[in-house]
mmCIF file of C-alpha atoms in Angstrom:
data_model
loop_
_atom_site.group_PDB
_atom_site.id
_atom_site.type_symbol
_atom_site.label_atom_id
_atom_site.label_comp_id
_atom_site.label_asym_id
_atom_site.label_seq_id
_atom_site.Cartn_x
_atom_site.Cartn_y
_atom_site.Cartn_z
ATOM 1 C CA MET E 229 8.429 -8.506 42.719
ATOM 2 C CA VAL E 230 9.730 -9.085 46.303
ATOM 3 C CA ASN E 231 9.639 -6.063 48.813
ATOM 4 C CA TYR E 232 12.470 -5.618 51.278
ATOM 5 C CA ILE E 233 12.055 -3.974 54.533
ATOM 6 C CA ASN E 234 14.929 -1.194 54.584
ATOM 7 C CA GLN E 235 17.536 -1.516 57.432
ATOM 8 C CA THR E 236 16.632 0.612 60.743
ATOM 9 C CA ASN E 237 18.544 1.139 63.910
ATOM 10 C CA ARG E 238 16.190 -0.606 66.061
ATOM 11 C CA THR E 239 16.277 -4.010 67.479
ATOM 12 C CA ILE E 240 13.120 -5.774 68.718
ATOM 13 C CA LEU E 241 13.440 -8.276 71.773
ATOM 14 C CA PHE E 242 11.034 -11.078 71.811
ATOM 15 C CA ASP E 243 12.102 -12.627 75.116
ATOM 16 C CA LYS E 244 10.521 -11.752 78.524
ATOM 17 C CA ILE E 245 13.028 -9.597 80.423
ATOM 18 C CA ASN E 246 11.417 -9.054 83.712
ATOM 19 C CA PRO E 247 7.748 -10.759 84.284
ATOM 20 C CA ASN E 248 6.898 -7.985 86.617
ATOM 21 C CA LYS E 249 7.273 -5.154 83.850
ATOM 22 C CA TYR E 250 4.948 -4.331 81.073
ATOM 23 C CA ASN E 251 5.326 -6.191 77.816
ATOM 24 C CA LEU E 252 3.592 -6.165 74.660
ATOM 25 C CA LEU E 253 0.692 -8.874 75.661
ATOM 26 C CA THR E 254 -0.079 -6.654 78.967
ATOM 27 C CA LEU E 255 -0.560 -3.576 77.012
ATOM 28 C CA ILE E 256 -2.903 -4.987 74.246
ATOM 29 C CA GLY E 257 -4.160 -7.988 76.002
ATOM 30 C CA ASP E 258 -7.733 -6.549 76.774
ATOM 31 C CA LEU E 259 -8.134 -5.005 73.443
ATOM 32 C CA ASP E 260 -10.575 -6.078 70.889
ATOM 33 C CA SER E 261 -9.002 -8.056 68.093
ATOM 34 C CA ASN E 262 -11.493 -6.699 65.616
ATOM 35 C CA GLU E 263 -10.345 -3.074 66.222
ATOM 36 C CA GLY E 264 -7.021 -1.528 65.283
ATOM 37 C CA LEU E 265 -4.838 0.124 67.672
ATOM 38 C CA SER E 266 -5.627 3.701 68.774
ATOM 39 C CA ASP E 267 -3.057 6.414 68.689
ATOM 40 C CA ASP E 268 -3.290 6.398 72.625
ATOM 41 C CA VAL E 269 -2.271 2.629 72.708
ATOM 42 C CA ILE E 270 0.393 3.119 70.290
ATOM 43 C CA LYS E 271 1.876 6.077 72.510
ATOM 44 C CA GLU E 272 1.616 3.994 75.478
ATOM 45 C CA ILE E 273 3.404 0.944 73.914
ATOM 46 C CA ASP E 274 6.172 3.667 72.874
ATOM 47 C CA ASP E 275 6.496 4.916 76.169
ATOM 48 C CA CYS E 276 6.588 1.627 77.956
ATOM 49 C CA LEU E 277 8.620 -0.546 75.609
ATOM 50 C CA LEU E 278 10.752 1.705 73.526
ATOM 51 C CA VAL E 279 14.333 2.528 74.667
ATOM 52 C CA THR E 280 16.986 4.395 72.989
ATOM 53 C CA SER E 281 19.949 3.357 75.079
ATOM 54 C CA TYR E 282 21.098 0.358 77.018
ATOM 55 C CA SER E 283 20.855 2.397 80.280
ATOM 56 C CA GLU E 284 17.320 3.253 79.614
ATOM 57 C CA PHE E 285 16.791 -0.550 78.901
ATOM 58 C CA LEU E 286 18.014 -1.312 82.432
ATOM 59 C CA TYR E 287 15.908 1.361 83.913
ATOM 60 C CA LYS E 288 12.666 0.467 82.306
ATOM 61 C CA PHE E 289 13.019 -3.399 82.493
ATOM 62 C CA ASP E 290 15.186 -3.837 85.502
ATOM 63 C CA PRO E 291 16.466 -7.307 84.534
ATOM 64 C CA THR E 292 17.152 -9.373 87.691
ATOM 65 C CA ILE E 293 18.360 -12.795 88.158
ATOM 66 C CA TYR E 294 18.263 -14.937 91.311
ATOM 67 C CA MET E 295 21.137 -17.108 92.568
ATOM 68 C CA LYS E 296 20.781 -20.030 94.906
ATOM 69 C CA LEU E 297 23.735 -21.962 96.436
ATOM 70 C CA ASN E 298 23.730 -25.376 97.053
ATOM 71 C CA LEU E 299 26.400 -26.137 99.517
ATOM 72 C CA GLU E 300 25.740 -29.975 99.810
ATOM 73 C CA ASN E 301 26.873 -30.847 96.131
ATOM 74 C CA GLU E 302 28.806 -27.384 95.775
ATOM 75 C CA SER E 303 26.686 -25.888 92.773
ATOM 76 C CA VAL E 304 25.263 -22.680 91.814
ATOM 77 C CA VAL E 305 21.796 -22.244 90.177
ATOM 78 C CA PHE E 306 20.927 -19.053 88.341
ATOM 79 C CA LEU E 307 16.840 -18.438 88.108
ATOM 80 C CA GLU E 308 15.117 -16.034 86.090
ATOM 81 C CA ASN E 309 12.042 -15.665 88.067
ATOM 82 C CA ALA E 310 11.920 -15.737 91.838
ATOM 83 C CA PRO E 311 10.667 -19.129 93.068
ATOM 84 C CA THR E 312 7.183 -19.169 94.725
ATOM 85 C CA TYR E 313 8.402 -20.999 97.700
ATOM 86 C CA GLU E 314 10.399 -18.976 100.600
ATOM 87 C CA ALA E 315 14.142 -19.562 99.960
ATOM 88 C CA ASN E 316 16.198 -18.206 102.563
ATOM 89 C CA ASP E 317 19.520 -18.764 100.675
ATOM 90 C CA LEU E 318 18.367 -17.121 97.503
ATOM 91 C CA ILE E 319 20.496 -14.086 96.357
ATOM 92 C CA THR E 320 18.807 -11.417 94.393
ATOM 93 C CA ILE E 321 21.203 -9.766 91.680
ATOM 94 C CA ASN E 322 19.735 -6.605 90.065
ATOM 95 C CA MET E 323 20.950 -6.136 86.728
ATOM 96 C CA ASN E 324 20.983 -2.254 86.838
ATOM 97 C CA LYS E 325 23.681 0.411 87.140
ATOM 98 C CA ASP E 326 23.912 -0.475 90.952
ATOM 99 C CA ASN E 327 25.716 -3.454 89.690
ATOM 100 C CA LYS E 328 29.333 -2.416 89.237
ATOM 101 C CA LEU E 329 29.933 -5.056 86.353
ATOM 102 C CA ILE E 330 26.704 -4.020 84.604
ATOM 103 C CA SER E 331 27.426 -0.261 85.210
ATOM 104 C CA LYS E 332 30.816 -0.638 83.434
ATOM 105 C CA LEU E 333 29.137 -2.520 80.376
ATOM 106 C CA SER E 334 26.573 -0.011 80.308
ATOM 107 C CA ASN E 335 29.001 2.834 80.120
ATOM 108 C CA MET E 336 31.063 1.161 77.256
ATOM 109 C CA LEU E 337 27.614 0.290 75.392
ATOM 110 C CA ASP E 338 26.626 3.931 75.727
ATOM 111 C CA ASN E 339 29.959 5.187 74.325
ATOM 112 C CA GLU E 340 30.765 7.052 77.513
ATOM 113 C CA VAL E 341 34.415 7.857 77.494
ATOM 114 C CA VAL E 342 36.407 6.970 80.477
ATOM 115 C CA ILE E 343 39.496 9.246 80.632
ATOM 116 C CA ASP E 344 41.485 8.239 83.479
ATOM 117 C CA TYR E 345 41.686 4.495 83.453
ATOM 118 C CA SER E 346 43.795 2.681 85.949
ATOM 119 C CA ASN E 347 43.912 -0.915 87.064
ATOM 120 C CA SER E 348 42.570 -0.011 90.461
ATOM 121 C CA SER E 349 39.134 0.058 88.788
ATOM 122 C CA LEU E 350 39.165 -3.665 88.602
ATOM 123 C CA LEU E 351 39.417 -3.738 92.286
ATOM 124 C CA ASP E 352 35.796 -2.478 92.371
ATOM 125 C CA ILE E 353 34.337 -5.432 90.717
ATOM 126 C CA ASP E 354 32.343 -7.780 93.190
ATOM 127 C CA ASP E 355 34.676 -10.466 94.897
ATOM 128 C CA SER E 356 32.129 -13.002 93.885
ATOM 129 C CA LEU E 357 33.123 -12.516 90.247
ATOM 130 C CA VAL E 358 36.976 -12.154 90.544
ATOM 131 C CA SER E 359 38.858 -13.051 93.457
ATOM 132 C CA GLU E 360 41.357 -10.160 94.830
ATOM 133 C CA GLN E 361 44.039 -12.626 94.223
ATOM 134 C CA GLU E 362 43.361 -13.125 90.625
ATOM 135 C CA ILE E 363 43.302 -9.441 90.085
ATOM 136 C CA LYS E 364 46.694 -8.922 91.742
ATOM 137 C CA ALA E 365 47.988 -11.906 89.473
ATOM 138 C CA PHE E 366 46.557 -9.885 86.234
ATOM 139 C CA VAL E 367 48.347 -6.638 87.676
ATOM 140 C CA GLN E 368 51.487 -8.436 88.207
ATOM 141 C CA LEU E 369 51.525 -10.067 84.747
ATOM 142 C CA ARG E 370 50.553 -6.671 83.059
ATOM 143 C CA ARG E 371 53.544 -4.958 84.713
ATOM 144 C CA GLU E 372 55.878 -7.762 83.767
ATOM 145 C CA MET E 373 54.603 -7.344 80.005
#
C-alpha cells in the first residue's frame, strides 16, 4: 500500500540563495555520517534556515544580485555571485526591504494592507526600473479611462 505525505504549509528551497549565508551543507557538513542529528543540531538548522514569512526570508538570507553594464555593446549582465576580480562598474542590488520594489512585493506577500493607495507611490520605484515618462503616461492613461 502506498503511503502519501500529507500536505503541509511549508516550502523547501533547494537552491543556494546567498553563498555567504548558512545552508544545510554548511550546518551538517562536519558531522559524522554514521551518527544521527542531535537535537541541538536540528534546533540550529531550524534557527538558521526556517522562515515563517517572506520578510524573514529576506532578512535571514539577504539575497543579492550584481549588475554589470557593458557600454560598448549596450548590454546588461546580472550575476548571482560577486566576481573574484575587482569590477569598478559593478552595481550591487540588495534584494531586501531597503529596495523599494522588493519592499512593495514583500508587503503584498505578507498580506499587509495598504489603506491609502495613490499613483504617487509608483514614483517611489527606482528610475532604473521604470522611467518617469512611462509613469506619467500610465497615470494619464488611467485618468482617461
